[in-house]
Amino acid sequence: MSTDVAGEPKIWQDKKRHLWLLGLVVPTMMFLVLPLVWAMNVAGWQTASQALLWVGPFLIYLLLPALDLWIGADGQNPPDEVMAALENDKYYRYATYAYIPLQYASAIFGAYLFTASDLGWLGYDGALGWLGKIGVALSAATVAGVGINTAHELGHKRDSLERWLSKITLAQVCYGHFYVEHNRGHHVRVATPEDPASARLGETFWEFLPRSMVGGIRSAWELEAARIRRTGKNPWNPRTWWGNDVINALAMSVLFWGVMIAVFGVALIPYVLINAFYGSSLLESVNYLEHYGLVRQKQAGGRYERCTPQHSWNSDHMVTNLFLYHLQRHSDHHANPTRRYQTLRSFDDSPNLPAGYGALIGVTYFPPVWRRLMDHRVLEHYSGDITLANIHPRVRGKVLARYGAAG
């Protein structure tokens, strides 16, 4: 605890305490742009106004990177003496709970905009054109994709309510298996070649995406089936399905979208597909950058060394910290997986990304740019010995030939 100029003890305060509520801008952004859409339509700019419905991609690819660049680093870490009180402060968990109903309100409203035949109240002559429809779907998917981070925060907790809320949050993007695979698969195998969610040096995002998606689903099923078998039951027996966290999570998605299609009609199907694929791809782009090229070394007995802050890329940009509940402090998260977001710390000795997640998500889509930005950082992290990195088999020979002399 620090002291003030008079020598009196000064109580540490979270400077971001009320700023955490800015995270709720994401699930409300489609509602927030409506007055501007209406005003542009009244002015006769009906085609141009539909660009505002692309507010989700605009937020991810333009606004967050710009704000991160402008505001800069966060830099505030809670001291040891406040950790217990900060961890137990329920204000922070309520801030994450609030995201969930707003996420589903956005999904339902987006479905209405996507399928409505008469949007005269918004100033349109009839329905949205495909420019507006795709924008609405991508914006709703952005809300759900960012919502996966809320599910990530809640899914790590021991409270049963929070675990169920995690699965409910994942239902919109049909990614409920993440609840199982992330907690019991990724956190065990992180930064190893066996982990589908740890990207390898030289592996493009477009190679990583199907490997992580398919591998994550397969791993989640295997982990859950093994858990059920340990109880003496058959995971294929329908009587076990309600207790199967992969199946009951999938059932939530089927139920939600089944009801939505029943209400809004089959015209909603493209909206469903965009929500599922684009929303989950945002998660996978973050997965891609979090452990790129990093690997835990094998010890003499053949086991991997313990996961430390050195096995995750860290970032501490203020604005993205607020919108993603400190997910960027990923090194501390893997060292302390059950620690709540408000108590996560940034380590100077962790490998650090050159920018915040917001700026880097779009960069992952362009492999030459990404590799120019990151490959030399992996090499520097391993003090020039590239053989210590997690190298993609397809490029291993080329990488060793290029950097081998440095090792």
GROMACS .gro file of C-alpha atoms in nm:
model
  407
    1MET     CA    1   0.000   0.000   0.000
    2SER     CA    2   0.142   0.340  -0.093
    3THR     CA    3   0.141   0.657   0.117
    4ASP     CA    4   0.047   1.015   0.035
    5VAL     CA    5   0.268   1.322   0.083
    6ALA     CA    6   0.169   1.341   0.451
    7GLY     CA    7   0.284   0.985   0.510
    8GLU     CA    8  -0.069   0.854   0.558
    9PRO     CA    9  -0.162   0.517   0.404
   10LYS     CA   10  -0.336   0.562   0.070
   11ILE     CA   11  -0.605   0.312  -0.025
   12TRP     CA   12  -0.560   0.163  -0.372
   13GLN     CA   13  -0.849   0.229  -0.609
   14ASP     CA   14  -0.933   0.069  -0.941
   15LYS     CA   15  -0.922   0.363  -1.181
   16LYS     CA   16  -1.123   0.160  -1.429
   17ARG     CA   17  -1.399   0.062  -1.185
   18HIS     CA   18  -1.678   0.254  -1.357
   19LEU     CA   19  -1.516   0.236  -1.699
   20TRP     CA   20  -1.579  -0.140  -1.709
   21LEU     CA   21  -1.939  -0.054  -1.798
   22LEU     CA   22  -1.810   0.067  -2.136
   23GLY     CA   23  -1.807  -0.300  -2.231
   24LEU     CA   24  -2.186  -0.273  -2.253
   25VAL     CA   25  -2.149  -0.043  -2.553
   26VAL     CA   26  -2.091  -0.355  -2.764
   27PRO     CA   27  -2.427  -0.530  -2.704
   28THR     CA   28  -2.615  -0.199  -2.736
   29MET     CA   29  -2.434  -0.055  -3.039
   30MET     CA   30  -2.704  -0.150  -3.293
   31PHE     CA   31  -2.961   0.037  -3.086
   32LEU     CA   32  -2.729   0.336  -3.042
   33VAL     CA   33  -2.689   0.395  -3.418
   34LEU     CA   34  -3.065   0.392  -3.491
   35PRO     CA   35  -3.119   0.769  -3.447
   36LEU     CA   36  -2.841   0.834  -3.701
   37VAL     CA   37  -2.988   0.576  -3.940
   38TRP     CA   38  -3.330   0.740  -3.914
   39ALA     CA   39  -3.184   1.091  -3.962
   40MET     CA   40  -2.994   0.984  -4.274
   41ASN     CA   41  -3.306   0.819  -4.417
   42VAL     CA   42  -3.511   1.132  -4.357
   43ALA     CA   43  -3.241   1.324  -4.544
   44GLY     CA   44  -3.284   1.086  -4.836
   45TRP     CA   45  -2.963   0.884  -4.788
   46GLN     CA   46  -3.126   0.543  -4.757
   47THR     CA   47  -2.846   0.348  -4.920
   48ALA     CA   48  -2.570   0.525  -4.728
   49SER     CA   49  -2.754   0.484  -4.398
   50GLN     CA   50  -2.722   0.105  -4.426
   51ALA     CA   51  -2.345   0.141  -4.382
   52LEU     CA   52  -2.415   0.242  -4.021
   53LEU     CA   53  -2.554  -0.107  -3.962
   54TRP     CA   54  -2.198  -0.234  -4.009
   55VAL     CA   55  -2.118  -0.082  -3.669
   56GLY     CA   56  -1.982  -0.415  -3.537
   57PRO     CA   57  -1.698  -0.455  -3.789
   58PHE     CA   58  -1.633  -0.080  -3.765
   59LEU     CA   59  -1.587  -0.115  -3.388
   60ILE     CA   60  -1.355  -0.416  -3.413
   61TYR     CA   61  -1.136  -0.315  -3.706
   62LEU     CA   62  -1.126   0.065  -3.682
   63LEU     CA   63  -1.254   0.223  -3.361
   64LEU     CA   64  -1.086  -0.003  -3.102
   65PRO     CA   65  -0.743   0.011  -3.273
   66ALA     CA   66  -0.768   0.390  -3.304
   67LEU     CA   67  -0.867   0.433  -2.939
   68ASP     CA   68  -0.592   0.198  -2.823
   69LEU     CA   69  -0.339   0.402  -3.017
   70TRP     CA   70  -0.476   0.727  -2.877
   71ILE     CA   71  -0.525   0.625  -2.511
   72GLY     CA   72  -0.222   0.398  -2.487
   73ALA     CA   73  -0.123   0.151  -2.219
   74ASP     CA   74  -0.314   0.068  -1.904
   75GLY     CA   75  -0.031   0.014  -1.656
   76GLN     CA   76  -0.233  -0.026  -1.335
   77ASN     CA   77  -0.186  -0.353  -1.144
   78PRO     CA   78  -0.366  -0.425  -0.816
   79PRO     CA   79  -0.128  -0.475  -0.520
   80ASP     CA   80  -0.131  -0.798  -0.320
   81GLU     CA   81  -0.310  -0.651  -0.020
   82VAL     CA   82  -0.628  -0.564  -0.216
   83MET     CA   83  -0.652  -0.885  -0.420
   84ALA     CA   84  -0.893  -1.071  -0.190
   85ALA     CA   85  -1.133  -0.778  -0.152
   86LEU     CA   86  -1.119  -0.701  -0.525
   87GLU     CA   87  -1.182  -1.064  -0.614
   88ASN     CA   88  -1.493  -1.074  -0.392
   89ASP     CA   89  -1.639  -0.741  -0.506
   90LYS     CA   90  -1.962  -0.848  -0.678
   91TYR     CA   91  -1.989  -0.526  -0.878
   92TYR     CA   92  -1.743  -0.669  -1.130
   93ARG     CA   93  -1.932  -0.990  -1.190
   94TYR     CA   94  -2.261  -0.800  -1.226
   95ALA     CA   95  -2.093  -0.596  -1.500
   96THR     CA   96  -2.038  -0.920  -1.694
   97TYR     CA   97  -2.385  -1.057  -1.615
   98ALA     CA   98  -2.541  -0.744  -1.767
   99TYR     CA   99  -2.383  -0.824  -2.104
  100ILE     CA  100  -2.587  -1.141  -2.154
  101PRO     CA  101  -2.948  -1.008  -2.174
  102LEU     CA  102  -2.826  -0.719  -2.387
  103GLN     CA  103  -2.650  -0.964  -2.619
  104TYR     CA  104  -2.972  -1.157  -2.675
  105ALA     CA  105  -3.176  -0.839  -2.713
  106SER     CA  106  -2.933  -0.741  -2.989
  107ALA     CA  107  -2.960  -1.085  -3.153
  108ILE     CA  108  -3.341  -1.072  -3.155
  109PHE     CA  109  -3.355  -0.713  -3.276
  110GLY     CA  110  -3.103  -0.794  -3.547
  111ALA     CA  111  -3.318  -1.088  -3.659
  112TYR     CA  112  -3.615  -0.854  -3.683
  113LEU     CA  113  -3.422  -0.601  -3.895
  114PHE     CA  114  -3.288  -0.879  -4.116
  115THR     CA  115  -3.631  -1.022  -4.198
  116ALA     CA  116  -3.873  -0.730  -4.165
  117SER     CA  117  -4.059  -0.644  -4.484
  118ASP     CA  118  -4.157  -0.294  -4.373
  119LEU     CA  119  -3.912  -0.069  -4.187
  120GLY     CA  120  -4.103   0.251  -4.255
  121TRP     CA  121  -4.067   0.358  -3.889
  122LEU     CA  122  -3.690   0.371  -3.951
  123GLY     CA  123  -3.731   0.569  -4.272
  124TYR     CA  124  -3.681   0.284  -4.522
  125ASP     CA  125  -3.914   0.213  -4.811
  126GLY     CA  126  -3.984  -0.151  -4.731
  127ALA     CA  127  -3.713  -0.395  -4.626
  128LEU     CA  128  -3.338  -0.356  -4.589
  129GLY     CA  129  -3.123  -0.423  -4.892
  130TRP     CA  130  -2.852  -0.685  -4.872
  131LEU     CA  131  -2.596  -0.418  -4.780
  132GLY     CA  132  -2.793  -0.350  -4.463
  133LYS     CA  133  -2.884  -0.714  -4.397
  134ILE     CA  134  -2.523  -0.831  -4.405
  135GLY     CA  135  -2.420  -0.538  -4.186
  136VAL     CA  136  -2.686  -0.626  -3.929
  137ALA     CA  137  -2.584  -0.992  -3.928
  138LEU     CA  138  -2.213  -0.909  -3.889
  139SER     CA  139  -2.288  -0.661  -3.611
  140ALA     CA  140  -2.502  -0.911  -3.422
  141ALA     CA  141  -2.226  -1.169  -3.471
  142THR     CA  142  -1.971  -0.920  -3.338
  143VAL     CA  143  -2.180  -0.882  -3.022
  144ALA     CA  144  -2.188  -1.260  -2.985
  145GLY     CA  145  -1.819  -1.297  -3.070
  146VAL     CA  146  -1.719  -1.046  -2.802
  147GLY     CA  147  -1.972  -1.224  -2.580
  148ILE     CA  148  -1.755  -1.538  -2.603
  149ASN     CA  149  -1.510  -1.344  -2.390
  150THR     CA  150  -1.786  -1.296  -2.130
  151ALA     CA  151  -1.850  -1.670  -2.149
  152HIS     CA  152  -1.477  -1.728  -2.108
  153GLU     CA  153  -1.470  -1.519  -1.791
  154LEU     CA  154  -1.774  -1.693  -1.640
  155GLY     CA  155  -1.684  -2.044  -1.754
  156HIS     CA  156  -1.366  -2.046  -1.546
  157LYS     CA  157  -1.554  -1.990  -1.222
  158ARG     CA  158  -1.668  -2.254  -0.973
  159ASP     CA  159  -2.014  -2.106  -0.924
  160SER     CA  160  -2.274  -2.321  -1.104
  161LEU     CA  161  -2.483  -2.017  -1.206
  162GLU     CA  162  -2.185  -1.859  -1.378
  163ARG     CA  163  -2.104  -2.183  -1.559
  164TRP     CA  164  -2.458  -2.205  -1.694
  165LEU     CA  165  -2.449  -1.838  -1.794
  166SER     CA  166  -2.130  -1.916  -1.984
  167LYS     CA  167  -2.305  -2.185  -2.190
  168ILE     CA  168  -2.606  -1.961  -2.249
  169THR     CA  169  -2.376  -1.687  -2.381
  170LEU     CA  170  -2.208  -1.933  -2.620
  171ALA     CA  171  -2.538  -2.060  -2.760
  172GLN     CA  172  -2.580  -1.776  -3.011
  173VAL     CA  173  -2.260  -1.870  -3.195
  174CYS     CA  174  -2.320  -2.247  -3.162
  175TYR     CA  175  -1.987  -2.279  -2.981
  176GLY     CA  176  -2.092  -2.439  -2.655
  177HIS     CA  177  -1.819  -2.702  -2.677
  178PHE     CA  178  -1.573  -2.418  -2.598
  179TYR     CA  179  -1.691  -2.441  -2.236
  180VAL     CA  180  -1.547  -2.793  -2.212
  181GLU     CA  181  -1.248  -2.770  -2.445
  182HIS     CA  182  -1.114  -2.439  -2.317
  183ASN     CA  183  -1.122  -2.525  -1.949
  184ARG     CA  184  -1.021  -2.892  -1.958
  185GLY     CA  185  -0.834  -2.909  -2.288
  186HIS     CA  186  -0.669  -2.580  -2.380
  187HIS     CA  187  -0.555  -2.496  -2.026
  188VAL     CA  188  -0.394  -2.838  -1.993
  189ARG     CA  189  -0.227  -2.850  -2.337
  190VAL     CA  190  -0.168  -2.478  -2.395
  191ALA     CA  191   0.151  -2.387  -2.585
  192THR     CA  192   0.214  -2.743  -2.700
  193PRO     CA  193   0.188  -2.898  -3.048
  194GLU     CA  194  -0.102  -3.110  -2.918
  195ASP     CA  195  -0.324  -2.806  -2.849
  196PRO     CA  196  -0.551  -2.715  -3.144
  197ALA     CA  197  -0.595  -2.362  -3.004
  198SER     CA  198  -0.222  -2.278  -2.990
  199ALA     CA  199  -0.101  -2.140  -3.324
  200ARG     CA  200   0.235  -2.249  -3.462
  201LEU     CA  201   0.499  -2.020  -3.605
  202GLY     CA  202   0.451  -2.005  -3.983
  203GLU     CA  203   0.091  -2.131  -3.963
  204THR     CA  204  -0.147  -1.886  -4.132
  205PHE     CA  205  -0.471  -1.788  -3.966
  206TRP     CA  206  -0.659  -1.957  -4.252
  207GLU     CA  207  -0.479  -2.285  -4.176
  208PHE     CA  208  -0.529  -2.241  -3.803
  209LEU     CA  209  -0.902  -2.162  -3.824
  210PRO     CA  210  -1.027  -2.506  -3.940
  211ARG     CA  211  -0.764  -2.687  -3.729
  212SER     CA  212  -0.876  -2.508  -3.413
  213MET     CA  213  -1.249  -2.534  -3.489
  214VAL     CA  214  -1.250  -2.904  -3.578
  215GLY     CA  215  -0.987  -2.994  -3.321
  216GLY     CA  216  -1.174  -2.808  -3.048
  217ILE     CA  217  -1.500  -2.990  -3.119
  218ARG     CA  218  -1.326  -3.328  -3.131
  219SER     CA  219  -1.133  -3.260  -2.812
  220ALA     CA  220  -1.442  -3.138  -2.624
  221TRP     CA  221  -1.633  -3.455  -2.713
  222GLU     CA  222  -1.343  -3.681  -2.615
  223LEU     CA  223  -1.295  -3.503  -2.283
  224GLU     CA  224  -1.664  -3.513  -2.196
  225ALA     CA  225  -1.705  -3.875  -2.308
  226ALA     CA  226  -1.408  -3.975  -2.090
  227ARG     CA  227  -1.560  -3.792  -1.793
  228ILE     CA  228  -1.891  -3.973  -1.836
  229ARG     CA  229  -1.719  -4.310  -1.875
  230ARG     CA  230  -1.538  -4.254  -1.544
  231THR     CA  231  -1.881  -4.248  -1.379
  232GLY     CA  232  -1.955  -4.591  -1.526
  233LYS     CA  233  -2.199  -4.460  -1.788
  234ASN     CA  234  -2.209  -4.471  -2.168
  235PRO     CA  235  -2.175  -4.126  -2.330
  236TRP     CA  236  -2.378  -4.250  -2.629
  237ASN     CA  237  -2.675  -4.346  -2.409
  238PRO     CA  238  -2.949  -4.079  -2.445
  239ARG     CA  239  -3.004  -4.099  -2.068
  240THR     CA  240  -2.664  -3.934  -2.016
  241TRP     CA  241  -2.716  -3.656  -2.266
  242TRP     CA  242  -2.864  -3.397  -2.033
  243GLY     CA  243  -2.555  -3.425  -1.816
  244ASN     CA  244  -2.321  -3.410  -2.116
  245ASP     CA  245  -2.189  -3.053  -2.134
  246VAL     CA  246  -2.121  -3.075  -2.507
  247ILE     CA  247  -2.469  -3.201  -2.592
  248ASN     CA  248  -2.664  -2.975  -2.357
  249ALA     CA  249  -2.470  -2.673  -2.485
  250LEU     CA  250  -2.554  -2.772  -2.844
  251ALA     CA  251  -2.917  -2.820  -2.742
  252MET     CA  252  -2.927  -2.459  -2.621
  253SER     CA  253  -2.818  -2.340  -2.966
  254VAL     CA  254  -3.071  -2.562  -3.143
  255LEU     CA  255  -3.349  -2.443  -2.912
  256PHE     CA  256  -3.262  -2.074  -2.946
  257TRP     CA  257  -3.226  -2.071  -3.324
  258GLY     CA  258  -3.517  -2.311  -3.370
  259VAL     CA  259  -3.746  -2.067  -3.189
  260MET     CA  260  -3.597  -1.773  -3.380
  261ILE     CA  261  -3.655  -1.940  -3.719
  262ALA     CA  262  -4.009  -2.034  -3.612
  263VAL     CA  263  -4.077  -1.668  -3.528
  264PHE     CA  264  -3.897  -1.493  -3.815
  265GLY     CA  265  -3.914  -1.761  -4.085
  266VAL     CA  266  -3.658  -1.947  -4.295
  267ALA     CA  267  -3.538  -1.616  -4.438
  268LEU     CA  268  -3.341  -1.592  -4.112
  269ILE     CA  269  -3.110  -1.884  -4.202
  270PRO     CA  270  -2.832  -1.669  -4.360
  271TYR     CA  271  -2.838  -1.456  -4.043
  272VAL     CA  272  -2.794  -1.771  -3.831
  273LEU     CA  273  -2.499  -1.890  -4.038
  274ILE     CA  274  -2.324  -1.551  -4.026
  275ASN     CA  275  -2.373  -1.536  -3.649
  276ALA     CA  276  -2.227  -1.883  -3.600
  277PHE     CA  277  -1.929  -1.855  -3.834
  278TYR     CA  278  -1.823  -1.491  -3.802
  279GLY     CA  279  -1.885  -1.479  -3.426
  280SER     CA  280  -1.675  -1.789  -3.361
  281SER     CA  281  -1.406  -1.671  -3.605
  282LEU     CA  282  -1.349  -1.365  -3.384
  283LEU     CA  283  -1.273  -1.599  -3.096
  284GLU     CA  284  -1.038  -1.803  -3.313
  285SER     CA  285  -0.849  -1.495  -3.433
  286VAL     CA  286  -0.784  -1.411  -3.068
  287ASN     CA  287  -0.682  -1.772  -2.998
  288TYR     CA  288  -0.442  -1.745  -3.292
  289LEU     CA  289  -0.256  -1.442  -3.160
  290GLU     CA  290  -0.250  -1.541  -2.791
  291HIS     CA  291   0.011  -1.821  -2.815
  292TYR     CA  292   0.156  -1.785  -3.165
  293GLY     CA  293   0.487  -1.972  -3.189
  294LEU     CA  294   0.522  -2.021  -2.813
  295VAL     CA  295   0.579  -2.366  -2.668
  296ARG     CA  296   0.642  -2.529  -2.332
  297GLN     CA  297   0.957  -2.737  -2.338
  298LYS     CA  298   0.957  -3.106  -2.252
  299GLN     CA  299   1.137  -3.208  -1.934
  300ALA     CA  300   1.354  -3.515  -1.880
  301GLY     CA  301   1.056  -3.737  -1.793
  302GLY     CA  302   0.873  -3.645  -2.113
  303ARG     CA  303   0.623  -3.413  -1.945
  304TYR     CA  304   0.586  -3.051  -2.049
  305GLU     CA  305   0.711  -2.783  -1.816
  306ARG     CA  306   0.453  -2.596  -1.610
  307CYS     CA  307   0.269  -2.317  -1.789
  308THR     CA  308   0.413  -1.979  -1.695
  309PRO     CA  309   0.356  -1.618  -1.811
  310GLN     CA  310   0.626  -1.682  -2.072
  311HIS     CA  311   0.390  -1.905  -2.271
  312SER     CA  312   0.128  -1.644  -2.365
  313TRP     CA  313   0.152  -1.318  -2.556
  314ASN     CA  314   0.055  -1.029  -2.333
  315SER     CA  315  -0.089  -0.687  -2.412
  316ASP     CA  316  -0.198  -0.407  -2.182
  317HIS     CA  317  -0.374  -0.149  -2.398
  318MET     CA  318  -0.636   0.035  -2.197
  319VAL     CA  319  -0.939   0.045  -2.427
  320THR     CA  320  -0.930  -0.317  -2.541
  321ASN     CA  321  -0.873  -0.416  -2.177
  322LEU     CA  322  -1.206  -0.254  -2.092
  323PHE     CA  323  -1.397  -0.410  -2.380
  324LEU     CA  324  -1.251  -0.759  -2.331
  325TYR     CA  325  -1.236  -0.773  -1.949
  326HIS     CA  326  -0.855  -0.792  -1.929
  327LEU     CA  327  -0.835  -1.087  -2.169
  328GLN     CA  328  -0.518  -0.924  -2.303
  329ARG     CA  329  -0.350  -0.994  -1.969
  330HIS     CA  330  -0.338  -1.349  -2.093
  331SER     CA  331  -0.011  -1.443  -1.929
  332ASP     CA  332  -0.157  -1.395  -1.582
  333HIS     CA  333  -0.478  -1.568  -1.686
  334HIS     CA  334  -0.296  -1.889  -1.778
  335ALA     CA  335  -0.087  -1.874  -1.463
  336ASN     CA  336  -0.404  -1.817  -1.253
  337PRO     CA  337  -0.705  -1.943  -1.455
  338THR     CA  338  -0.971  -1.895  -1.185
  339ARG     CA  339  -0.864  -1.538  -1.104
  340ARG     CA  340  -1.138  -1.288  -1.189
  341TYR     CA  341  -1.070  -1.033  -1.460
  342GLN     CA  342  -1.044  -0.732  -1.229
  343THR     CA  343  -0.747  -0.887  -1.045
  344LEU     CA  344  -0.543  -0.993  -1.349
  345ARG     CA  345  -0.204  -0.825  -1.378
  346SER     CA  346   0.026  -0.733  -1.662
  347PHE     CA  347   0.383  -0.867  -1.644
  348ASP     CA  348   0.669  -0.671  -1.799
  349ASP     CA  349   0.874  -0.988  -1.842
  350SER     CA  350   0.603  -1.166  -2.046
  351PRO     CA  351   0.634  -1.170  -2.424
  352ASN     CA  352   0.440  -0.865  -2.536
  353LEU     CA  353   0.242  -0.803  -2.853
  354PRO     CA  354   0.319  -0.488  -3.055
  355ALA     CA  355  -0.040  -0.363  -3.022
  356GLY     CA  356  -0.373  -0.441  -2.858
  357TYR     CA  357  -0.600  -0.726  -2.964
  358GLY     CA  358  -0.830  -0.478  -3.137
  359ALA     CA  359  -0.555  -0.371  -3.375
  360LEU     CA  360  -0.421  -0.723  -3.434
  361ILE     CA  361  -0.740  -0.919  -3.508
  362GLY     CA  362  -0.758  -0.774  -3.859
  363VAL     CA  363  -0.383  -0.825  -3.912
  364THR     CA  364  -0.418  -1.201  -3.854
  365TYR     CA  365  -0.618  -1.221  -4.179
  366PHE     CA  366  -0.311  -1.119  -4.383
  367PRO     CA  367  -0.040  -1.385  -4.333
  368PRO     CA  368   0.257  -1.195  -4.488
  369VAL     CA  369   0.186  -0.889  -4.273
  370TRP     CA  370   0.134  -1.101  -3.961
  371ARG     CA  371   0.456  -1.297  -4.011
  372ARG     CA  372   0.657  -0.980  -4.076
  373LEU     CA  373   0.516  -0.838  -3.753
  374MET     CA  374   0.549  -1.145  -3.529
  375ASP     CA  375   0.805  -1.402  -3.647
  376HIS     CA  376   1.105  -1.196  -3.542
  377ARG     CA  377   0.942  -1.140  -3.201
  378VAL     CA  378   0.917  -1.517  -3.152
  379LEU     CA  379   1.284  -1.547  -3.246
  380GLU     CA  380   1.381  -1.271  -3.002
  381HIS     CA  381   1.173  -1.430  -2.725
  382TYR     CA  382   1.382  -1.747  -2.760
  383SER     CA  383   1.708  -1.547  -2.773
  384GLY     CA  384   1.771  -1.644  -3.134
  385ASP     CA  385   1.717  -2.019  -3.091
  386ILE     CA  386   1.420  -2.080  -3.321
  387THR     CA  387   1.433  -2.455  -3.247
  388LEU     CA  388   1.268  -2.373  -2.912
  389ALA     CA  389   0.955  -2.237  -3.086
  390ASN     CA  390   0.635  -2.418  -3.181
  391ILE     CA  391   0.695  -2.436  -3.558
  392HIS     CA  392   0.432  -2.538  -3.811
  393PRO     CA  393   0.544  -2.866  -3.978
  394ARG     CA  394   0.473  -2.729  -4.326
  395VAL     CA  395   0.738  -2.459  -4.294
  396ARG     CA  396   0.972  -2.617  -4.042
  397GLY     CA  397   1.250  -2.680  -4.292
  398LYS     CA  398   1.234  -2.327  -4.433
  399VAL     CA  399   1.224  -2.170  -4.087
  400LEU     CA  400   1.523  -2.370  -3.963
  401ALA     CA  401   1.715  -2.293  -4.281
  402ARG     CA  402   1.644  -1.922  -4.241
  403TYR     CA  403   1.703  -1.887  -3.867
  404GLY     CA  404   1.901  -2.198  -3.783
  405ALA     CA  405   2.238  -2.023  -3.787
  406ALA     CA  406   2.109  -1.788  -3.517
  407GLY     CA  407   2.048  -2.087  -3.289
   0.00000   0.00000   0.00000
